[in-house]
Amino acid sequence: MIRRIEGARALTGLAPGGQLELIDDAVIVAQGGAIAWIGPQAACPPAFQIEALRGSGEVVEYIDVGGRLVTPALVDCHTHAIFAGWRAEEFARRTAGASYAEIAAAGGGIAATLRATRQASDELLLASLVARADHAWAGGVGTLEVKSGYDLSIAGELRLLRIIAKAAAVAKPTLVPTLLAHIVPPEVVAGGASAREAYVAAFCNELIPEVARQRLATSVDVYCDQGAFTCDEAQRIWRAASDAGLGVRGHVGQFAELGGAALLAELGARSADHLEHVDASAARAMAERGVIAVMLPSACIALGQAPPPVAMLRDAGVKFAIATDFNPGTSPTQSLSLNMWLAMSHFKLTLAETWLGVTAHAAAALGLADRGTLAVGARADLAVWPCQSPEEVPYRCGDLKPTLYGHQGHSRPPIIH
Ligand code: NIG
Ligand code: FE
């Protein structure tokens, strides 16, 4: 099928390190799921004019978007969307003064979701994940990363990743699965140092090779912070991931600078996420190795934290992505455009950094070079927004919902003129 979008205000220049540009009265022609031509109507070559497309013998869909903003579909590169149970009571306790660490020490936090997820049926986890993925799509997300990490037994993590694979077959966005070493599970912690050592060994020597063999994830993420994995443990898991041909990512510096970001740079990781605490030498190393800094504003603000050192990271040459960190504890919102607003208003990212952060740079954090940009050859995952200018999307604090025209063709009925 050929799709010809006309009358667009197209946001281009979204490529790693790119500069935003707007093309007025733009035409975008998508063929075979990829962008075949993009540019101003006045410069459209005869082969992409309506008459020639009509004569091609393929089904052609014409959509006049009447001057609306057209961007790549958004990429949410960091979510924990597979879980059972919500933790609203923790929210109330935190706002009354309890800290995340105190709640975790009392058996709440990640461990509470671990218990609920382990008890949940495959059917419940699948149905809730598909519903959440489709909710993200309705907010403009064409590619959604989903981390495992709320079971953490070897068999249980494989179960979660298999459910993500099943959801991927029916969900509207493209799902990108990540294996997450989230915390050392409580029953392992209770077993002491030798149980902990055996757990990390099993994660590296059994789980990661099996996940790679069955292609159940494209990256491995480790939460390396106080109360989670130590740097030594994280390094072993990241090296096992890299040896298995999987991408390396990390939750680092959320509460303490343990050296995780420097380690991720040394390993040539795809991304380092959170980074409320990171030093300048680690930032320079990240920039040199092209490790994307994933900013998670709603999680940071929910925990009442100061923002990451954005100006320092920028001066070091680091590229930013922005994600929701959607999870039942620290970030119960799925809205990536709300996070665009928070990134600009609270983290002081520029408009260009913000758009790159939810498109090309977010795709790079997932190791995907084929999307997140409006350019010939890129995947034709397009978002048509009910506004004209790129600043309106963050400005409206998550309220604007685009119509998505997806590569997989899961589109809503188009307006045909
Ligand atoms: O990215 N930091 C660790 N993991 C999540 C929180 C998960 C939870 O509280 O359930 C995060 O913020
Ligand atoms: Fe997270």
Short mmCIF file of C-alpha atoms and ligand atoms in Angstrom, two decimals:
data_model
loop_
_atom_site.label_atom_id
_atom_site.label_comp_id
_atom_site.label_asym_id
_atom_site.label_seq_id
_atom_site.Cartn_x
_atom_site.Cartn_y
_atom_site.Cartn_z
CA MET A 1 0.00 0.00 0.00
CA ILE A 2 1.05 3.55 -0.71
CA ARG A 3 0.12 6.36 1.68
CA ARG A 4 0.44 9.99 0.59
CA ILE A 5 0.15 12.55 3.36
CA GLU A 6 -0.19 16.09 2.11
CA GLY A 7 -0.60 19.53 3.64
CA ALA A 8 1.75 18.58 6.48
CA ARG A 9 3.92 20.75 8.67
CA ALA A 10 6.69 18.16 8.81
CA LEU A 11 9.24 18.12 11.61
CA THR A 12 12.52 17.02 10.05
CA GLY A 13 16.15 17.16 11.09
CA LEU A 14 15.47 14.48 13.71
CA ALA A 15 18.62 12.42 13.38
CA PRO A 16 21.18 11.75 16.12
CA GLY A 17 22.68 15.15 16.89
CA GLY A 18 20.40 16.84 14.34
CA GLN A 19 18.83 20.33 14.19
CA LEU A 20 15.05 20.70 13.99
CA GLU A 21 13.58 21.96 10.74
CA LEU A 22 9.98 22.45 9.69
CA ILE A 23 8.80 21.91 6.13
CA ASP A 24 5.56 23.72 5.37
CA ASP A 25 3.02 22.31 2.94
CA ALA A 26 4.96 19.06 2.95
CA VAL A 27 4.16 15.80 1.21
CA ILE A 28 5.20 12.48 2.72
CA VAL A 29 4.89 9.35 0.59
CA ALA A 30 5.13 6.02 2.39
CA GLN A 31 5.53 2.81 0.46
CA GLY A 32 6.16 -0.69 1.81
CA GLY A 33 6.26 0.70 5.35
CA ALA A 34 9.10 3.15 4.67
CA ILE A 35 9.24 6.80 3.67
CA ALA A 36 9.77 6.95 -0.09
CA TRP A 37 9.70 10.73 -0.44
CA ILE A 38 9.38 13.77 1.81
CA GLY A 39 9.60 17.44 0.93
CA PRO A 40 7.63 20.54 0.03
CA GLN A 41 4.67 19.97 -2.29
CA ALA A 42 6.21 22.46 -4.76
CA ALA A 43 9.32 20.25 -5.11
CA CYS A 44 7.51 16.91 -5.38
CA PRO A 45 8.84 15.00 -8.40
CA PRO A 46 6.34 13.63 -10.95
CA ALA A 47 6.79 10.02 -9.73
CA PHE A 48 5.26 10.96 -6.35
CA GLN A 49 2.43 13.12 -7.70
CA ILE A 50 -1.09 11.80 -7.28
CA GLU A 51 -1.51 10.91 -10.97
CA ALA A 52 1.62 8.73 -11.05
CA LEU A 53 0.76 6.99 -7.76
CA ARG A 54 -2.76 6.29 -9.03
CA GLY A 55 -1.29 4.64 -12.08
CA SER A 56 1.01 2.40 -9.99
CA GLY A 57 -1.58 -0.34 -9.55
CA GLU A 58 -1.15 -0.28 -5.74
CA VAL A 59 -3.83 0.77 -3.27
CA VAL A 60 -3.22 4.44 -2.51
CA GLU A 61 -4.46 6.25 0.59
CA TYR A 62 -4.45 10.07 0.44
CA ILE A 63 -4.61 12.03 3.65
CA ASP A 64 -4.76 15.82 3.71
CA VAL A 65 -3.74 16.87 7.21
CA GLY A 66 -4.63 20.53 6.72
CA GLY A 67 -1.41 22.13 7.98
CA ARG A 68 -1.10 19.95 11.09
CA LEU A 69 2.22 19.08 12.65
CA VAL A 70 3.56 15.71 11.45
CA THR A 71 6.38 14.04 13.37
CA PRO A 72 7.75 10.55 13.62
CA ALA A 73 5.68 8.41 15.98
CA LEU A 74 7.23 8.70 19.44
CA VAL A 75 9.59 6.13 20.92
CA ASP A 76 9.23 5.42 24.66
CA CYS A 77 12.60 3.76 25.35
CA HIS A 78 12.22 2.97 29.08
CA THR A 79 9.15 1.36 30.63
CA HIS A 80 8.32 -1.38 33.12
CA ALA A 81 4.91 -1.98 31.53
CA ILE A 82 4.55 -5.65 32.50
CA PHE A 83 3.48 -5.92 36.14
CA ALA A 84 0.47 -6.72 38.30
CA GLY A 85 -0.97 -4.44 40.95
CA TRP A 86 -0.71 -0.73 41.60
CA ARG A 87 0.92 0.95 44.59
CA ALA A 88 -1.26 3.99 45.23
CA GLU A 89 -0.90 3.55 49.00
CA GLU A 90 2.86 4.13 48.65
CA PHE A 91 2.17 7.37 46.83
CA ALA A 92 0.08 8.55 49.76
CA ARG A 93 2.81 7.48 52.21
CA ARG A 94 5.53 9.24 50.21
CA THR A 95 3.60 12.48 50.02
CA ALA A 96 3.13 12.21 53.81
CA GLY A 97 6.92 12.09 54.19
CA ALA A 98 8.06 8.42 53.91
CA SER A 99 11.03 7.90 51.60
CA TYR A 100 11.24 5.37 48.73
CA ALA A 101 14.01 3.58 50.65
CA GLU A 102 11.93 3.41 53.87
CA ILE A 103 8.96 1.97 51.97
CA ALA A 104 11.23 -0.60 50.30
CA ALA A 105 12.79 -1.55 53.67
CA ALA A 106 9.27 -2.21 54.99
CA GLY A 107 8.58 -4.73 52.18
CA GLY A 108 6.99 -2.26 49.75
CA GLY A 109 8.44 -0.89 46.55
CA ILE A 110 9.79 -3.20 43.86
CA ALA A 111 9.44 -6.25 46.17
CA ALA A 112 5.67 -5.60 46.52
CA THR A 113 5.24 -5.63 42.74
CA LEU A 114 7.41 -8.75 42.57
CA ARG A 115 4.95 -10.58 44.84
CA ALA A 116 1.88 -9.42 42.89
CA THR A 117 3.44 -10.21 39.51
CA ARG A 118 4.59 -13.68 40.53
CA GLN A 119 1.01 -14.47 41.61
CA ALA A 120 -0.61 -13.10 38.45
CA SER A 121 -1.71 -15.40 35.63
CA ASP A 122 -0.22 -15.25 32.13
CA GLU A 123 -3.63 -14.13 30.86
CA LEU A 124 -3.86 -11.19 33.23
CA LEU A 125 -0.30 -10.05 32.49
CA LEU A 126 -0.85 -10.37 28.75
CA ALA A 127 -4.19 -8.56 28.71
CA SER A 128 -2.94 -5.71 30.90
CA LEU A 129 0.26 -5.30 28.88
CA VAL A 130 -1.64 -5.14 25.57
CA ALA A 131 -4.07 -2.59 27.03
CA ARG A 132 -1.17 -0.47 28.30
CA ALA A 133 0.68 -0.71 24.99
CA ASP A 134 -2.43 0.41 23.12
CA HIS A 135 -2.89 3.26 25.60
CA ALA A 136 0.69 4.37 24.86
CA TRP A 137 -0.13 4.23 21.13
CA ALA A 138 -3.12 6.50 21.69
CA GLY A 139 -0.67 9.00 23.20
CA GLY A 140 1.58 8.88 20.14
CA VAL A 141 4.00 6.05 20.93
CA GLY A 142 4.80 3.87 17.90
CA THR A 143 7.67 1.97 19.54
CA LEU A 144 7.46 0.94 23.18
CA GLU A 145 10.27 -0.64 25.13
CA VAL A 146 9.11 -3.06 27.85
CA LYS A 147 11.42 -4.36 30.55
CA SER A 148 10.93 -7.58 32.47
CA GLY A 149 12.20 -7.41 36.06
CA TYR A 150 9.17 -7.89 38.28
CA ASP A 151 9.68 -11.60 38.87
CA LEU A 152 13.43 -12.04 38.95
CA SER A 153 13.51 -15.81 39.32
CA ILE A 154 15.19 -17.37 36.29
CA ALA A 155 12.01 -19.15 35.15
CA GLY A 156 9.82 -16.18 36.03
CA GLU A 157 11.82 -13.72 33.96
CA LEU A 158 11.57 -16.08 30.99
CA ARG A 159 7.79 -16.18 31.57
CA LEU A 160 7.55 -12.38 31.52
CA LEU A 161 9.63 -12.12 28.34
CA ARG A 162 7.48 -14.76 26.63
CA ILE A 163 4.36 -12.79 27.55
CA ILE A 164 5.94 -9.63 26.11
CA ALA A 165 6.59 -11.57 22.87
CA LYS A 166 2.92 -12.63 22.77
CA ALA A 167 1.78 -9.06 23.40
CA ALA A 168 4.05 -7.84 20.60
CA ALA A 169 2.08 -9.92 18.11
CA VAL A 170 -1.17 -8.07 18.86
CA ALA A 171 -0.31 -4.68 20.37
CA LYS A 172 -0.54 -1.56 18.20
CA PRO A 173 2.96 -0.21 18.91
CA THR A 174 6.09 -2.19 18.15
CA LEU A 175 7.28 -3.67 21.45
CA VAL A 176 11.00 -3.84 22.18
CA PRO A 177 11.75 -6.29 25.02
CA THR A 178 14.55 -5.79 27.57
CA LEU A 179 15.70 -8.22 30.28
CA LEU A 180 16.05 -6.26 33.52
CA ALA A 181 18.12 -7.30 36.54
CA HIS A 182 16.05 -5.10 38.82
CA ILE A 183 16.93 -6.02 42.40
CA VAL A 184 18.37 -9.09 44.07
CA PRO A 185 15.11 -10.83 45.01
CA PRO A 186 14.29 -10.86 48.76
CA GLU A 187 14.52 -14.68 49.08
CA VAL A 188 18.06 -14.50 47.65
CA VAL A 189 19.06 -11.62 49.93
CA ALA A 190 17.77 -13.71 52.87
CA GLY A 191 20.14 -16.52 51.81
CA GLY A 192 23.24 -14.39 52.39
CA ALA A 193 26.37 -13.76 50.34
CA SER A 194 26.65 -17.22 48.80
CA ALA A 195 23.02 -17.19 47.61
CA ARG A 196 23.62 -13.75 46.11
CA GLU A 197 26.73 -14.95 44.32
CA ALA A 198 24.86 -18.00 42.96
CA TYR A 199 22.01 -15.76 41.77
CA VAL A 200 24.29 -13.44 39.82
CA ALA A 201 26.07 -16.48 38.33
CA ALA A 202 22.74 -18.01 37.24
CA PHE A 203 21.61 -14.69 35.76
CA CYS A 204 24.83 -14.51 33.70
CA ASN A 205 25.33 -18.16 32.81
CA GLU A 206 21.77 -19.46 32.45
CA LEU A 207 19.26 -16.68 31.97
CA ILE A 208 21.13 -14.38 29.60
CA PRO A 209 22.27 -17.16 27.20
CA GLU A 210 18.71 -18.57 27.15
CA VAL A 211 17.19 -15.15 26.48
CA ALA A 212 19.68 -14.61 23.66
CA ARG A 213 19.06 -18.09 22.22
CA GLN A 214 15.29 -17.58 22.16
CA ARG A 215 15.67 -13.93 21.08
CA LEU A 216 13.42 -12.85 23.92
CA ALA A 217 15.15 -9.50 24.49
CA THR A 218 17.38 -7.15 22.54
CA SER A 219 19.12 -5.57 25.56
CA VAL A 220 19.95 -6.32 29.17
CA ASP A 221 19.45 -3.59 31.76
CA VAL A 222 20.80 -3.66 35.32
CA TYR A 223 19.68 -1.43 38.18
CA CYS A 224 23.01 -0.52 39.73
CA ASP A 225 22.33 1.60 42.80
CA GLN A 226 21.93 1.53 46.56
CA GLY A 227 19.59 -1.32 47.48
CA ALA A 228 19.94 -2.99 44.07
CA PHE A 229 22.99 -4.48 42.31
CA THR A 230 26.54 -3.43 43.19
CA CYS A 231 28.87 -2.21 40.46
CA ASP A 232 30.78 -5.51 40.52
CA GLU A 233 27.59 -7.52 40.09
CA ALA A 234 26.28 -5.16 37.40
CA GLN A 235 29.54 -5.36 35.49
CA ARG A 236 29.37 -9.17 35.42
CA ILE A 237 25.80 -9.08 34.12
CA TRP A 238 26.58 -6.42 31.51
CA ARG A 239 29.62 -8.38 30.29
CA ALA A 240 27.52 -11.56 29.99
CA ALA A 241 24.95 -9.57 27.98
CA SER A 242 27.57 -8.18 25.68
CA ASP A 243 29.15 -11.66 25.23
CA ALA A 244 25.69 -12.96 24.27
CA GLY A 245 25.36 -10.26 21.60
CA LEU A 246 22.75 -8.26 23.50
CA GLY A 247 22.71 -4.50 24.02
CA VAL A 248 23.80 -3.12 27.38
CA ARG A 249 21.77 -0.59 29.36
CA GLY A 250 21.67 0.53 32.97
CA HIS A 251 19.59 2.26 35.62
CA VAL A 252 22.40 4.24 37.24
CA GLY A 253 22.83 7.19 39.58
CA GLN A 254 19.16 7.40 40.60
CA PHE A 255 20.08 7.71 44.28
CA ALA A 256 23.87 7.43 44.43
CA GLU A 257 26.82 7.73 42.07
CA LEU A 258 28.34 4.23 42.39
CA GLY A 259 30.35 4.48 39.16
CA GLY A 260 27.72 2.83 36.96
CA ALA A 261 27.74 5.48 34.22
CA ALA A 262 31.53 5.26 33.78
CA LEU A 263 31.25 1.50 33.56
CA LEU A 264 28.49 1.73 30.96
CA ALA A 265 30.70 4.05 28.91
CA GLU A 266 33.60 1.62 29.14
CA LEU A 267 31.33 -1.17 27.89
CA GLY A 268 29.98 0.93 24.99
CA ALA A 269 26.42 0.67 26.34
CA ARG A 270 23.36 1.90 24.47
CA SER A 271 22.14 4.03 27.34
CA ALA A 272 22.56 5.11 30.93
CA ASP A 273 19.20 5.96 32.50
CA HIS A 274 18.18 8.18 35.47
CA LEU A 275 21.55 9.93 36.14
CA GLU A 276 20.32 12.23 38.92
CA HIS A 277 23.84 11.60 40.24
CA VAL A 278 26.69 11.45 37.75
CA ASP A 279 30.13 13.05 37.65
CA ALA A 280 31.69 15.04 34.83
CA SER A 281 34.34 12.47 33.92
CA ALA A 282 31.66 9.79 33.49
CA ALA A 283 29.64 12.23 31.36
CA ARG A 284 32.64 12.87 29.09
CA ALA A 285 33.22 9.12 28.75
CA MET A 286 29.53 8.63 27.87
CA ALA A 287 29.75 11.31 25.19
CA GLU A 288 32.87 9.75 23.68
CA ARG A 289 31.27 6.32 23.45
CA GLY A 290 27.87 7.61 22.29
CA VAL A 291 26.00 6.34 25.37
CA ILE A 292 22.57 8.02 25.40
CA ALA A 293 21.50 9.66 28.69
CA VAL A 294 17.87 8.68 29.26
CA MET A 295 16.06 11.32 31.31
CA LEU A 296 13.05 10.14 33.34
CA PRO A 297 11.38 13.31 34.56
CA SER A 298 8.14 11.92 35.98
CA ALA A 299 10.02 9.38 38.14
CA CYS A 300 12.47 12.04 39.35
CA ILE A 301 9.69 14.43 40.28
CA ALA A 302 7.56 11.71 41.90
CA LEU A 303 10.47 11.01 44.24
CA GLY A 304 10.89 14.72 45.02
CA GLN A 305 14.42 14.72 43.65
CA ALA A 306 16.47 17.49 42.09
CA PRO A 307 16.87 17.06 38.30
CA PRO A 308 19.97 15.44 36.82
CA PRO A 309 22.87 17.80 36.00
CA VAL A 310 21.55 18.51 32.51
CA ALA A 311 23.84 21.47 31.74
CA MET A 312 26.92 19.48 32.73
CA LEU A 313 25.83 16.50 30.61
CA ARG A 314 25.11 18.82 27.67
CA ASP A 315 28.49 20.55 27.99
CA ALA A 316 30.16 17.13 28.02
CA GLY A 317 28.47 16.42 24.66
CA VAL A 318 26.03 13.76 25.86
CA LYS A 319 22.85 13.15 23.84
CA PHE A 320 19.55 12.95 25.71
CA ALA A 321 16.55 10.69 25.39
CA ILE A 322 13.36 11.16 27.43
CA ALA A 323 11.14 8.30 28.59
CA THR A 324 8.23 7.68 30.93
CA ASP A 325 9.83 5.00 33.17
CA PHE A 326 6.22 3.82 33.42
CA ASN A 327 5.98 1.57 36.51
CA PRO A 328 3.56 1.16 39.45
CA GLY A 329 5.91 2.76 41.98
CA THR A 330 7.83 5.81 40.86
CA SER A 331 6.09 6.67 37.60
CA PRO A 332 2.49 5.58 37.16
CA THR A 333 2.01 7.70 34.03
CA GLN A 334 2.28 6.40 30.49
CA SER A 335 2.29 9.87 28.97
CA LEU A 336 5.46 10.56 27.03
CA SER A 337 4.22 14.00 25.99
CA LEU A 338 3.70 14.87 29.67
CA ASN A 339 7.33 13.88 30.13
CA MET A 340 8.27 16.19 27.24
CA TRP A 341 6.69 19.03 29.19
CA LEU A 342 8.51 18.04 32.39
CA ALA A 343 11.79 17.70 30.48
CA MET A 344 11.49 21.28 29.24
CA SER A 345 9.94 22.94 32.28
CA HIS A 346 11.74 21.07 35.05
CA PHE A 347 14.94 19.65 33.49
CA LYS A 348 15.44 22.67 31.18
CA LEU A 349 16.01 20.64 28.05
CA THR A 350 15.65 22.67 24.86
CA LEU A 351 12.81 22.10 22.42
CA ALA A 352 15.21 20.38 20.01
CA GLU A 353 16.64 18.14 22.75
CA THR A 354 13.09 17.29 23.80
CA TRP A 355 11.93 16.24 20.33
CA LEU A 356 15.16 14.35 19.62
CA GLY A 357 14.75 12.76 23.05
CA VAL A 358 11.46 11.08 22.18
CA THR A 359 12.37 10.20 18.59
CA ALA A 360 15.86 9.64 17.11
CA HIS A 361 17.81 9.56 20.36
CA ALA A 362 15.24 7.28 22.01
CA ALA A 363 15.53 4.94 19.03
CA ALA A 364 19.33 5.02 19.41
CA ALA A 365 18.97 4.01 23.08
CA LEU A 366 17.19 0.90 21.77
CA GLY A 367 19.85 0.27 19.12
CA LEU A 368 17.35 1.12 16.35
CA ALA A 369 18.53 3.32 13.49
CA ASP A 370 15.49 2.83 11.27
CA ARG A 371 12.99 5.09 13.02
CA GLY A 372 12.47 8.29 14.95
CA THR A 373 13.18 10.48 11.94
CA LEU A 374 11.25 11.79 8.95
CA ALA A 375 13.66 10.94 6.15
CA VAL A 376 13.66 8.79 3.02
CA GLY A 377 14.19 5.15 3.99
CA ALA A 378 13.03 5.56 7.60
CA ARG A 379 10.08 3.55 8.89
CA ALA A 380 6.87 5.33 8.04
CA ASP A 381 5.56 5.51 11.61
CA LEU A 382 3.95 8.93 11.52
CA ALA A 383 2.16 11.04 14.12
CA VAL A 384 -0.29 13.73 12.98
CA TRP A 385 -0.85 16.16 15.88
CA PRO A 386 -3.88 18.40 16.47
CA CYS A 387 -1.65 21.51 16.37
CA GLN A 388 0.76 23.33 14.06
CA SER A 389 3.99 23.85 15.99
CA PRO A 390 6.41 21.53 17.76
CA GLU A 391 6.38 23.52 21.02
CA GLU A 392 2.61 23.01 21.36
CA VAL A 393 3.02 19.32 22.17
CA PRO A 394 5.09 19.76 25.36
CA TYR A 395 3.28 23.02 26.17
CA ARG A 396 -0.06 21.20 26.42
CA CYS A 397 1.30 18.98 29.23
CA GLY A 398 0.33 15.66 27.71
CA ASP A 399 -3.18 16.62 26.59
CA LEU A 400 -2.60 16.51 22.81
CA LYS A 401 -3.20 13.09 21.29
CA PRO A 402 -2.03 12.48 17.73
CA THR A 403 -3.38 10.16 15.08
CA LEU A 404 -0.73 7.55 14.26
CA TYR A 405 -0.18 6.06 10.85
CA GLY A 406 1.89 3.01 11.53
CA HIS A 407 4.36 0.93 9.65
CA GLN A 408 2.31 -2.10 10.65
CA GLY A 409 -0.84 -0.51 9.32
CA HIS A 410 -2.73 -0.52 12.63
CA SER A 411 -4.09 2.92 11.83
CA ARG A 412 -7.39 4.46 12.71
CA PRO A 413 -9.66 5.36 9.80
CA PRO A 414 -7.97 8.22 7.97
CA ILE A 415 -9.61 11.43 6.84
CA ILE A 416 -9.71 11.04 3.07
CA HIS A 417 -10.14 14.11 0.92
O1 NIG B 1 13.15 2.98 37.19
N1 NIG B 1 14.73 2.39 39.80
C1 NIG B 1 14.28 1.26 39.68
N2 NIG B 1 13.18 0.89 39.07
C2 NIG B 1 12.08 1.70 38.78
C3 NIG B 1 11.16 1.80 39.92
C4 NIG B 1 10.41 0.56 40.02
C5 NIG B 1 9.42 0.49 41.16
O2 NIG B 1 9.41 1.31 42.09
O3 NIG B 1 8.64 -0.46 41.06
C6 NIG B 1 12.54 3.04 38.23
O4 NIG B 1 12.29 4.11 38.81
FE FE B 2 13.14 2.28 35.31
#
